[in-house]
mmCIF file of C-alpha atoms in Angstrom:
data_model
loop_
_atom_site.group_PDB
_atom_site.id
_atom_site.type_symbol
_atom_site.label_atom_id
_atom_site.label_comp_id
_atom_site.label_asym_id
_atom_site.label_seq_id
_atom_site.Cartn_x
_atom_site.Cartn_y
_atom_site.Cartn_z
ATOM 1 C CA MET A 975 -0.019 -0.003 -0.031
ATOM 2 C CA GLN A 976 1.306 3.397 -0.920
ATOM 3 C CA ASN A 977 1.382 6.371 1.477
ATOM 4 C CA VAL A 978 -1.910 8.136 1.037
ATOM 5 C CA GLN A 979 -3.570 11.153 2.550
ATOM 6 C CA LYS A 980 -6.905 10.795 4.354
ATOM 7 C CA ALA A 981 -9.954 12.847 3.576
ATOM 8 C CA LYS A 982 -13.642 12.941 4.561
ATOM 9 C CA LEU A 983 -16.803 12.709 2.501
ATOM 10 C CA ILE A 984 -19.480 14.744 4.332
ATOM 11 C CA LEU A 985 -23.127 14.490 3.254
ATOM 12 C CA GLU A 986 -25.647 17.294 3.811
ATOM 13 C CA ASP A 987 -27.463 15.201 6.433
ATOM 14 C CA GLY A 988 -24.318 15.156 8.548
ATOM 15 C CA THR A 989 -23.174 11.620 7.662
ATOM 16 C CA VAL A 990 -19.336 11.338 7.433
ATOM 17 C CA PHE A 991 -17.254 8.740 5.622
ATOM 18 C CA GLU A 992 -13.487 8.686 6.004
ATOM 19 C CA GLY A 993 -11.495 7.559 2.963
ATOM 20 C CA LYS A 994 -8.050 7.669 1.447
ATOM 21 C CA SER A 995 -6.957 9.793 -1.508
ATOM 22 C CA PHE A 996 -5.819 8.362 -4.882
ATOM 23 C CA GLY A 997 -6.515 11.489 -6.945
ATOM 24 C CA TYR A 998 -5.889 15.242 -6.726
ATOM 25 C CA GLU A 999 -5.835 16.438 -3.112
ATOM 26 C CA LYS A 1000 -8.201 19.398 -2.885
ATOM 27 C CA SER A 1001 -11.529 19.855 -1.167
ATOM 28 C CA ILE A 1002 -14.562 19.866 -3.447
ATOM 29 C CA ALA A 1003 -18.377 20.011 -3.209
ATOM 30 C CA GLY A 1004 -21.157 18.835 -5.388
ATOM 31 C CA GLU A 1005 -24.176 16.505 -5.746
ATOM 32 C CA VAL A 1006 -23.389 12.914 -4.651
ATOM 33 C CA VAL A 1007 -24.854 10.308 -7.044
ATOM 34 C CA PHE A 1008 -24.154 6.597 -7.637
ATOM 35 C CA TYR A 1009 -23.738 4.559 -10.782
ATOM 36 C CA THR A 1010 -23.875 0.793 -11.097
ATOM 37 C CA ALA A 1011 -21.800 0.025 -14.226
ATOM 38 C CA MET A 1012 -19.126 -2.567 -13.812
ATOM 39 C CA THR A 1013 -16.839 -1.159 -16.566
ATOM 40 C CA GLY A 1014 -16.415 2.027 -18.555
ATOM 41 C CA TYR A 1015 -14.958 4.497 -16.064
ATOM 42 C CA PRO A 1016 -12.924 6.409 -18.692
ATOM 43 C CA GLU A 1017 -16.200 7.031 -20.666
ATOM 44 C CA SER A 1018 -18.276 7.835 -17.582
ATOM 45 C CA LEU A 1019 -15.753 10.244 -16.055
ATOM 46 C CA THR A 1020 -15.535 12.159 -19.390
ATOM 47 C CA ASP A 1021 -19.307 12.372 -19.864
ATOM 48 C CA PRO A 1022 -20.253 16.046 -19.612
ATOM 49 C CA SER A 1023 -23.615 14.997 -18.031
ATOM 50 C CA TYR A 1024 -21.769 14.362 -14.761
ATOM 51 C CA THR A 1025 -20.685 17.979 -14.399
ATOM 52 C CA GLY A 1026 -21.022 19.188 -10.805
ATOM 53 C CA GLN A 1027 -21.418 15.661 -9.408
ATOM 54 C CA ILE A 1028 -19.443 13.507 -6.972
ATOM 55 C CA LEU A 1029 -19.706 10.082 -8.547
ATOM 56 C CA VAL A 1030 -19.946 6.945 -6.409
ATOM 57 C CA SER A 1031 -19.205 3.564 -8.069
ATOM 58 C CA THR A 1032 -21.196 0.662 -6.701
ATOM 59 C CA TYR A 1033 -18.826 -1.809 -8.324
ATOM 60 C CA PRO A 1034 -16.137 -2.425 -5.767
ATOM 61 C CA MET A 1035 -12.852 -2.536 -7.735
ATOM 62 C CA ILE A 1036 -12.028 0.415 -9.981
ATOM 63 C CA GLY A 1037 -8.816 1.220 -11.861
ATOM 64 C CA ASN A 1038 -7.538 -2.260 -12.695
ATOM 65 C CA TYR A 1039 -7.356 -1.564 -16.457
ATOM 66 C CA GLY A 1040 -5.909 1.936 -16.257
ATOM 67 C CA VAL A 1041 -6.714 4.695 -18.722
ATOM 68 C CA PRO A 1042 -6.426 4.393 -22.516
ATOM 69 C CA ASN A 1043 -4.360 6.587 -24.873
ATOM 70 C CA ASP A 1044 -5.780 9.913 -26.013
ATOM 71 C CA VAL A 1045 -5.536 9.400 -29.809
ATOM 72 C CA GLU A 1046 -7.821 11.559 -31.920
ATOM 73 C CA GLU A 1047 -10.034 10.297 -34.761
ATOM 74 C CA ASP A 1048 -12.352 12.507 -36.881
ATOM 75 C CA GLY A 1049 -11.541 15.455 -34.680
ATOM 76 C CA ILE A 1050 -12.513 13.859 -31.383
ATOM 77 C CA PHE A 1051 -10.847 11.566 -28.878
ATOM 78 C CA ARG A 1052 -11.319 7.964 -29.810
ATOM 79 C CA TYR A 1053 -11.600 6.448 -26.331
ATOM 80 C CA PHE A 1054 -13.117 9.317 -24.308
ATOM 81 C CA GLU A 1055 -16.539 10.983 -24.437
ATOM 82 C CA SER A 1056 -15.082 14.548 -24.246
ATOM 83 C CA ASP A 1057 -11.716 16.237 -23.948
ATOM 84 C CA LYS A 1058 -11.538 16.213 -20.129
ATOM 85 C CA ILE A 1059 -12.906 14.663 -16.893
ATOM 86 C CA HIS A 1060 -16.211 16.236 -15.940
ATOM 87 C CA VAL A 1061 -17.043 14.624 -12.603
ATOM 88 C CA SER A 1062 -16.231 16.720 -9.599
ATOM 89 C CA ALA A 1063 -14.800 13.724 -7.783
ATOM 90 C CA LEU A 1064 -14.803 9.927 -7.746
ATOM 91 C CA ILE A 1065 -15.629 7.699 -4.791
ATOM 92 C CA VAL A 1066 -14.779 3.950 -4.880
ATOM 93 C CA SER A 1067 -14.475 1.075 -2.444
ATOM 94 C CA ASP A 1068 -11.212 -0.543 -3.649
ATOM 95 C CA TYR A 1069 -8.818 1.292 -5.918
ATOM 96 C CA SER A 1070 -6.332 -0.802 -7.891
ATOM 97 C CA PHE A 1071 -2.925 0.886 -7.867
ATOM 98 C CA GLU A 1072 -1.679 -1.792 -10.362
ATOM 99 C CA TYR A 1073 -3.283 -1.816 -13.787
ATOM 100 C CA SER A 1074 -2.982 -3.947 -16.886
ATOM 101 C CA HIS A 1075 -4.486 -3.396 -20.340
ATOM 102 C CA TRP A 1076 -3.104 -3.465 -23.887
ATOM 103 C CA ASN A 1077 -4.255 0.080 -24.469
ATOM 104 C CA ALA A 1078 -3.526 1.644 -21.034
ATOM 105 C CA MET A 1079 -1.136 4.526 -20.971
ATOM 106 C CA LYS A 1080 -1.509 5.651 -17.271
ATOM 107 C CA SER A 1081 -3.198 4.847 -14.013
ATOM 108 C CA LEU A 1082 -6.648 6.190 -13.097
ATOM 109 C CA GLY A 1083 -5.054 7.952 -10.126
ATOM 110 C CA ASN A 1084 -2.493 9.797 -12.310
ATOM 111 C CA TRP A 1085 -5.248 10.740 -14.765
ATOM 112 C CA LEU A 1086 -7.348 12.277 -11.917
ATOM 113 C CA LYS A 1087 -4.332 14.184 -10.698
ATOM 114 C CA GLU A 1088 -3.597 15.565 -14.153
ATOM 115 C CA ASN A 1089 -7.178 16.831 -14.385
ATOM 116 C CA GLU A 1090 -7.192 18.056 -10.730
ATOM 117 C CA VAL A 1091 -10.059 15.790 -9.782
ATOM 118 C CA PRO A 1092 -10.142 14.231 -6.265
ATOM 119 C CA GLY A 1093 -10.617 10.495 -5.814
ATOM 120 C CA LEU A 1094 -11.306 8.637 -2.569
ATOM 121 C CA PHE A 1095 -11.135 4.885 -1.884
ATOM 122 C CA ASP A 1096 -11.547 2.634 1.139
ATOM 123 C CA ILE A 1097 -15.063 4.037 1.632
ATOM 124 C CA ASP A 1098 -18.001 1.737 2.312
ATOM 125 C CA THR A 1099 -19.800 2.440 -0.946
ATOM 126 C CA ARG A 1100 -22.509 -0.144 -0.122
ATOM 127 C CA ALA A 1101 -23.487 1.778 2.999
ATOM 128 C CA LEU A 1102 -23.201 5.087 1.082
ATOM 129 C CA THR A 1103 -25.378 3.845 -1.768
ATOM 130 C CA LYS A 1104 -27.999 2.630 0.716
ATOM 131 C CA ILE A 1105 -28.193 6.168 2.083
ATOM 132 C CA LEU A 1106 -28.600 7.663 -1.402
ATOM 133 C CA ARG A 1107 -31.241 5.051 -2.271
ATOM 134 C CA GLU A 1108 -33.185 5.933 0.842
ATOM 135 C CA LYS A 1109 -32.856 9.689 0.838
ATOM 136 C CA GLY A 1110 -32.135 10.352 -2.849
ATOM 137 C CA SER A 1111 -29.219 12.208 -4.436
ATOM 138 C CA MET A 1112 -27.670 14.460 -1.812
ATOM 139 C CA LEU A 1113 -25.281 17.386 -1.650
ATOM 140 C CA GLY A 1114 -21.877 16.419 -0.315
ATOM 141 C CA LYS A 1115 -18.286 17.545 -0.084
ATOM 142 C CA ILE A 1116 -14.831 15.969 0.102
ATOM 143 C CA VAL A 1117 -12.758 17.751 2.698
ATOM 144 C CA PHE A 1118 -9.021 17.486 3.189
ATOM 145 C CA GLU A 1119 -7.657 18.715 6.537
ATOM 146 C CA GLY A 1120 -7.202 22.447 6.664
ATOM 147 C CA ASN A 1121 -9.174 23.102 3.497
ATOM 148 C CA GLU A 1122 -12.884 23.527 4.342
ATOM 149 C CA VAL A 1123 -15.486 24.176 1.581
ATOM 150 C CA ASP A 1124 -19.234 24.965 1.572
ATOM 151 C CA PHE A 1125 -21.885 22.700 0.151
ATOM 152 C CA TYR A 1126 -22.767 23.432 -3.486
ATOM 153 C CA ASP A 1127 -25.879 22.509 -5.498
ATOM 154 C CA PRO A 1128 -24.978 22.292 -9.205
ATOM 155 C CA ASN A 1129 -28.639 22.190 -10.222
ATOM 156 C CA GLU A 1130 -29.111 25.813 -9.282
ATOM 157 C CA GLU A 1131 -27.011 27.021 -12.214
ATOM 158 C CA ASN A 1132 -26.959 26.536 -15.982
ATOM 159 C CA LEU A 1133 -24.396 23.727 -16.269
ATOM 160 C CA VAL A 1134 -24.969 23.348 -19.965
ATOM 161 C CA SER A 1135 -23.298 26.771 -20.564
ATOM 162 C CA ARG A 1136 -20.144 25.352 -18.914
ATOM 163 C CA VAL A 1137 -19.801 22.286 -21.102
ATOM 164 C CA SER A 1138 -21.048 23.413 -24.551
ATOM 165 C CA ILE A 1139 -18.620 24.535 -27.235
ATOM 166 C CA ASP A 1140 -18.169 28.307 -27.903
ATOM 167 C CA GLU A 1141 -18.297 28.327 -31.712
ATOM 168 C CA VAL A 1142 -19.659 26.248 -34.550
ATOM 169 C CA LYS A 1143 -17.533 23.250 -35.568
ATOM 170 C CA THR A 1144 -18.051 20.784 -38.439
ATOM 171 C CA TYR A 1145 -17.156 17.141 -38.556
ATOM 172 C CA GLY A 1146 -17.193 14.729 -41.629
ATOM 173 C CA ASN A 1147 -18.350 15.328 -45.198
ATOM 174 C CA GLY A 1148 -21.366 13.021 -45.641
ATOM 175 C CA ASP A 1149 -24.461 13.381 -47.703
ATOM 176 C CA HIS A 1150 -26.822 14.216 -44.860
ATOM 177 C CA LYS A 1151 -26.257 17.549 -43.121
ATOM 178 C CA VAL A 1152 -27.152 17.379 -39.372
ATOM 179 C CA VAL A 1153 -27.143 20.240 -36.884
ATOM 180 C CA LEU A 1154 -26.012 18.908 -33.532
ATOM 181 C CA VAL A 1155 -27.043 21.193 -30.602
ATOM 182 C CA ASP A 1156 -24.258 20.736 -28.118
ATOM 183 C CA CYS A 1157 -25.619 20.772 -24.577
ATOM 184 C CA GLY A 1158 -22.736 18.558 -23.359
ATOM 185 C CA VAL A 1159 -22.555 16.015 -26.183
ATOM 186 C CA LYS A 1160 -20.813 12.686 -25.799
ATOM 187 C CA ASN A 1161 -18.273 11.941 -28.505
ATOM 188 C CA ASN A 1162 -19.927 8.625 -29.366
ATOM 189 C CA ILE A 1163 -23.035 10.485 -30.603
ATOM 190 C CA ILE A 1164 -20.804 12.220 -33.147
ATOM 191 C CA ARG A 1165 -19.196 8.888 -34.044
ATOM 192 C CA CYS A 1166 -22.589 7.224 -34.565
ATOM 193 C CA LEU A 1167 -23.748 10.076 -36.823
ATOM 194 C CA LEU A 1168 -20.495 10.118 -38.871
ATOM 195 C CA ARG A 1169 -20.781 6.370 -39.475
ATOM 196 C CA ARG A 1170 -24.137 7.053 -41.177
ATOM 197 C CA ASN A 1171 -22.907 9.280 -43.997
ATOM 198 C CA THR A 1172 -23.539 12.631 -42.299
ATOM 199 C CA THR A 1173 -21.872 16.027 -42.046
ATOM 200 C CA VAL A 1174 -22.210 17.079 -38.417
ATOM 201 C CA ILE A 1175 -22.490 20.785 -37.684
ATOM 202 C CA ARG A 1176 -21.967 21.173 -33.953
ATOM 203 C CA VAL A 1177 -23.408 24.420 -32.539
ATOM 204 C CA PRO A 1178 -23.367 25.991 -29.082
ATOM 205 C CA TRP A 1179 -26.338 25.371 -26.754
ATOM 206 C CA ASN A 1180 -27.828 28.883 -27.254
ATOM 207 C CA TYR A 1181 -27.123 29.205 -30.999
ATOM 208 C CA ASP A 1182 -30.183 29.798 -33.167
ATOM 209 C CA PHE A 1183 -29.658 26.773 -35.419
ATOM 210 C CA ASN A 1184 -32.819 27.501 -37.372
ATOM 211 C CA THR A 1185 -30.649 29.907 -39.463
ATOM 212 C CA ILE A 1186 -28.551 26.926 -40.765
ATOM 213 C CA GLU A 1187 -29.593 24.993 -43.831
ATOM 214 C CA CYS A 1188 -29.640 21.325 -42.827
ATOM 215 C CA ASP A 1189 -31.471 17.973 -43.292
ATOM 216 C CA GLY A 1190 -31.999 17.153 -39.625
ATOM 217 C CA ILE A 1191 -31.562 18.419 -36.032
ATOM 218 C CA PHE A 1192 -29.991 16.468 -33.195
ATOM 219 C CA LEU A 1193 -30.404 17.490 -29.542
ATOM 220 C CA SER A 1194 -27.597 16.182 -27.351
ATOM 221 C CA ASN A 1195 -27.260 15.002 -23.771
ATOM 222 C CA GLY A 1196 -26.011 17.274 -21.090
ATOM 223 C CA PRO A 1197 -25.979 18.038 -17.369
ATOM 224 C CA GLY A 1198 -28.357 19.690 -14.953
ATOM 225 C CA ASP A 1199 -31.920 20.920 -14.875
ATOM 226 C CA PRO A 1200 -33.547 21.339 -18.330
ATOM 227 C CA ALA A 1201 -35.461 24.315 -16.978
ATOM 228 C CA MET A 1202 -32.161 26.228 -16.880
ATOM 229 C CA VAL A 1203 -31.716 25.868 -20.690
ATOM 230 C CA GLN A 1204 -34.587 28.084 -21.863
ATOM 231 C CA GLU A 1205 -32.775 29.539 -24.856
ATOM 232 C CA THR A 1206 -32.337 26.070 -26.346
ATOM 233 C CA VAL A 1207 -36.005 25.282 -25.625
ATOM 234 C CA GLU A 1208 -37.092 28.372 -27.523
ATOM 235 C CA ASN A 1209 -34.920 27.523 -30.548
ATOM 236 C CA VAL A 1210 -36.329 23.933 -30.543
ATOM 237 C CA GLY A 1211 -39.807 25.414 -30.339
ATOM 238 C CA LYS A 1212 -39.200 27.281 -33.595
ATOM 239 C CA ALA A 1213 -38.039 24.048 -35.256
ATOM 240 C CA LEU A 1214 -41.247 22.242 -34.274
ATOM 241 C CA ASP A 1215 -43.175 24.486 -36.668
ATOM 242 C CA ASP A 1216 -41.350 22.710 -39.516
ATOM 243 C CA VAL A 1217 -41.281 19.032 -40.507
ATOM 244 C CA LYS A 1218 -37.441 18.697 -40.523
ATOM 245 C CA PRO A 1219 -36.530 15.484 -38.631
ATOM 246 C CA ILE A 1220 -35.411 15.912 -34.978
ATOM 247 C CA MET A 1221 -33.813 13.336 -32.629
ATOM 248 C CA GLY A 1222 -32.851 13.941 -29.048
ATOM 249 C CA ILE A 1223 -30.969 12.021 -26.381
ATOM 250 C CA CYS A 1224 -31.094 12.353 -22.547
ATOM 251 C CA LEU A 1225 -31.237 16.127 -21.843
ATOM 252 C CA GLY A 1226 -32.286 16.421 -25.484
ATOM 253 C CA ASN A 1227 -35.358 14.384 -24.674
ATOM 254 C CA GLN A 1228 -36.300 16.782 -21.802
ATOM 255 C CA LEU A 1229 -35.623 19.823 -23.966
ATOM 256 C CA LEU A 1230 -37.776 18.494 -26.808
ATOM 257 C CA GLY A 1231 -40.516 17.742 -24.281
ATOM 258 C CA ARG A 1232 -40.400 21.205 -22.827
ATOM 259 C CA ALA A 1233 -40.369 22.790 -26.281
ATOM 260 C CA ALA A 1234 -43.507 20.796 -27.115
ATOM 261 C CA GLY A 1235 -45.244 22.193 -24.069
ATOM 262 C CA GLY A 1236 -44.565 19.439 -21.465
ATOM 263 C CA ASP A 1237 -42.896 19.750 -18.092
ATOM 264 C CA THR A 1238 -39.984 18.086 -16.316
ATOM 265 C CA TYR A 1239 -39.193 17.156 -12.769
ATOM 266 C CA LYS A 1240 -36.266 15.943 -10.674
ATOM 267 C CA LEU A 1241 -36.055 12.166 -9.967
ATOM 268 C CA LYS A 1242 -35.278 11.023 -6.420
ATOM 269 C CA TYR A 1243 -31.961 9.480 -7.373
ATOM 270 C CA GLY A 1244 -31.960 9.314 -11.126
ATOM 271 C CA HIS A 1245 -30.866 6.548 -13.453
ATOM 272 C CA ARG A 1246 -27.080 5.944 -13.859
ATOM 273 C CA SER A 1247 -26.274 2.490 -15.079
ATOM 274 C CA HIS A 1248 -25.849 0.134 -18.045
ATOM 275 C CA ASN A 1249 -28.806 -2.042 -17.328
ATOM 276 C CA GLN A 1250 -31.992 -0.004 -17.302
ATOM 277 C CA PRO A 1251 -34.895 -1.878 -19.036
ATOM 278 C CA VAL A 1252 -37.171 0.180 -21.238
ATOM 279 C CA LEU A 1253 -40.363 -0.857 -23.013
ATOM 280 C CA LEU A 1254 -41.314 0.440 -26.458
ATOM 281 C CA THR A 1255 -44.867 1.634 -25.864
ATOM 282 C CA GLY A 1256 -47.620 -0.281 -27.693
ATOM 283 C CA THR A 1257 -45.415 -3.367 -27.988
ATOM 284 C CA ASP A 1258 -43.891 -6.112 -25.806
ATOM 285 C CA LYS A 1259 -40.346 -5.163 -26.898
ATOM 286 C CA CYS A 1260 -37.983 -4.455 -24.022
ATOM 287 C CA TYR A 1261 -34.446 -3.083 -24.453
ATOM 288 C CA ILE A 1262 -31.533 -2.877 -21.997
ATOM 289 C CA THR A 1263 -30.107 0.618 -21.993
ATOM 290 C CA SER A 1264 -27.319 2.806 -20.656
ATOM 291 C CA GLN A 1265 -28.531 5.899 -18.768
ATOM 292 C CA ASN A 1266 -27.253 8.910 -16.961
ATOM 293 C CA HIS A 1267 -29.860 11.500 -15.909
ATOM 294 C CA GLY A 1268 -31.446 13.017 -12.855
ATOM 295 C CA PHE A 1269 -34.543 14.636 -14.433
ATOM 296 C CA ALA A 1270 -37.484 13.244 -16.455
ATOM 297 C CA ILE A 1271 -40.458 14.359 -18.528
ATOM 298 C CA ASP A 1272 -43.874 14.297 -16.889
ATOM 299 C CA ASP A 1273 -45.980 12.269 -19.377
ATOM 300 C CA LYS A 1274 -49.210 13.766 -18.089
ATOM 301 C CA THR A 1275 -48.113 17.266 -19.293
ATOM 302 C CA LEU A 1276 -47.473 16.318 -22.926
ATOM 303 C CA PRO A 1277 -49.809 17.889 -25.512
ATOM 304 C CA GLU A 1278 -52.302 15.747 -27.463
ATOM 305 C CA ASP A 1279 -50.089 15.531 -30.584
ATOM 306 C CA TRP A 1280 -47.281 13.979 -28.592
ATOM 307 C CA GLU A 1281 -46.964 10.576 -26.948
ATOM 308 C CA PRO A 1282 -44.518 8.585 -24.770
ATOM 309 C CA MET A 1283 -42.264 6.394 -26.966
ATOM 310 C CA PHE A 1284 -40.493 4.398 -24.259
ATOM 311 C CA VAL A 1285 -41.216 3.739 -20.556
ATOM 312 C CA ASN A 1286 -38.845 2.585 -17.775
ATOM 313 C CA VAL A 1287 -39.868 -0.925 -16.645
ATOM 314 C CA ASN A 1288 -38.503 -0.384 -13.143
ATOM 315 C CA ASP A 1289 -40.248 2.829 -12.135
ATOM 316 C CA GLN A 1290 -42.609 3.636 -15.086
ATOM 317 C CA THR A 1291 -40.866 6.997 -15.714
ATOM 318 C CA ASN A 1292 -40.629 8.458 -19.193
ATOM 319 C CA GLU A 1293 -37.812 7.185 -21.432
ATOM 320 C CA GLY A 1294 -38.697 8.896 -24.665
ATOM 321 C CA ILE A 1295 -41.300 10.813 -26.616
ATOM 322 C CA ARG A 1296 -42.484 11.117 -30.274
ATOM 323 C CA HIS A 1297 -44.751 13.330 -32.322
ATOM 324 C CA LYS A 1298 -47.782 11.490 -33.638
ATOM 325 C CA THR A 1299 -47.494 12.850 -37.185
ATOM 326 C CA LYS A 1300 -44.142 14.676 -37.629
ATOM 327 C CA PRO A 1301 -40.670 13.012 -37.649
ATOM 328 C CA PHE A 1302 -39.707 14.129 -34.178
ATOM 329 C CA PHE A 1303 -38.583 11.638 -31.487
ATOM 330 C CA SER A 1304 -36.211 11.439 -28.500
ATOM 331 C CA THR A 1305 -34.950 9.054 -25.928
ATOM 332 C CA GLN A 1306 -34.074 9.527 -22.250
ATOM 333 C CA PHE A 1307 -31.517 6.713 -22.507
ATOM 334 C CA HIS A 1308 -28.337 6.565 -24.592
ATOM 335 C CA PRO A 1309 -28.694 4.584 -27.820
ATOM 336 C CA GLU A 1310 -24.993 5.210 -28.538
ATOM 337 C CA ALA A 1311 -24.242 3.642 -25.107
ATOM 338 C CA SER A 1312 -20.533 4.381 -24.554
ATOM 339 C CA SER A 1313 -19.930 2.432 -22.491
ATOM 340 C CA GLY A 1314 -22.866 0.091 -22.285
ATOM 341 C CA PRO A 1315 -25.254 -2.108 -24.335
ATOM 342 C CA VAL A 1316 -25.919 -1.283 -27.974
ATOM 343 C CA ASP A 1317 -29.454 -2.719 -28.132
ATOM 344 C CA THR A 1318 -30.990 0.513 -29.365
ATOM 345 C CA GLU A 1319 -28.351 1.973 -31.769
ATOM 346 C CA PHE A 1320 -30.883 1.271 -34.562
ATOM 347 C CA LEU A 1321 -32.597 4.540 -33.517
ATOM 348 C CA PHE A 1322 -29.824 6.435 -35.307
ATOM 349 C CA ASP A 1323 -30.851 4.483 -38.455
ATOM 350 C CA ASP A 1324 -34.463 5.567 -37.878
ATOM 351 C CA PHE A 1325 -33.272 9.183 -37.683
ATOM 352 C CA ILE A 1326 -31.378 8.843 -40.995
ATOM 353 C CA THR A 1327 -34.410 7.175 -42.566
ATOM 354 C CA ASN A 1328 -36.546 10.184 -41.527
ATOM 355 C CA ILE A 1329 -33.927 12.472 -43.121
ATOM 356 C CA LYS A 1330 -33.987 10.550 -46.384
ATOM 357 C CA LYS A 1331 -37.775 10.827 -46.512
ATOM 358 C CA TYR A 1332 -37.648 14.479 -45.730
ATOM 359 C CA LYS A 1333 -35.068 15.152 -48.516
ATOM 360 C CA LYS A 1334 -37.408 13.501 -51.073
ATOM 361 C CA GLN A 1335 -40.303 15.850 -50.297
#
């Protein structure tokens, strides 16, 4: 065992866990949430949807396969979901100081230190998760001795403005021109679109994309409360007057729902895992999906010309919506699933099929 510094995880209800540091040693505050995936920590930590959150892994051993190289492909990192770590901190039970993988270039601990992100291990994550399951996602802080910090609620600010790009950027040179509204997009969404003969025009979250000539509109995932992203909602609302195909994922689902006239609410502890079952409404088809969200659409508030497309089998919450006559649909889960199951990647094909039909009109 290496010499490590101790630190405390303090929850807003006063509960204290003492752990040991394997990351950057600074005090930090945020929303404490848990995720149940067994693998995929490089992808999860670089997912912009985790901005402002202290992430707790329920799988006990983390770090044993290190961190992959940062090679770029098509203008984005091949093995990461963005260009940096977005979680505020990482909490694990057992950290593996030794790692082994053909593609590993560094340890998880060194990667956290490079990105100035704290990491704690030797914490009873089972007991911690039980608290979060009972009381819901909670505010918390990691405190190193002599460096006190206040609690911080990330949902009280517009996190999307922190993770979106600042200017328009284009990827690929395919036949189908797609505007991607970047609210904190995962790189694998761009990869999935590029594999389907598209030119992806990535625009900032508050950019009026209706001024761009394109064949389809894609609303990305992202962090925080969708009610904070009103400018995007207004721009999506303008697009709904047309029949140009629209697809959304995660936060994109919530923004599409709000633009249609629906409402959203905060879930008790959200869905963050690789094994969430969703049912395609009107059928007996069930898919296993990867998810990362803390808010959901209230189905009861959807207008008459919209309907739920998927429903969560575990808690009956909304997992997607669609327009009854126009080519608009979105999912609360991640069809691109990086990392995670690929059961629903066909939805990207459905989006491209809608684009082809639209271009023939």
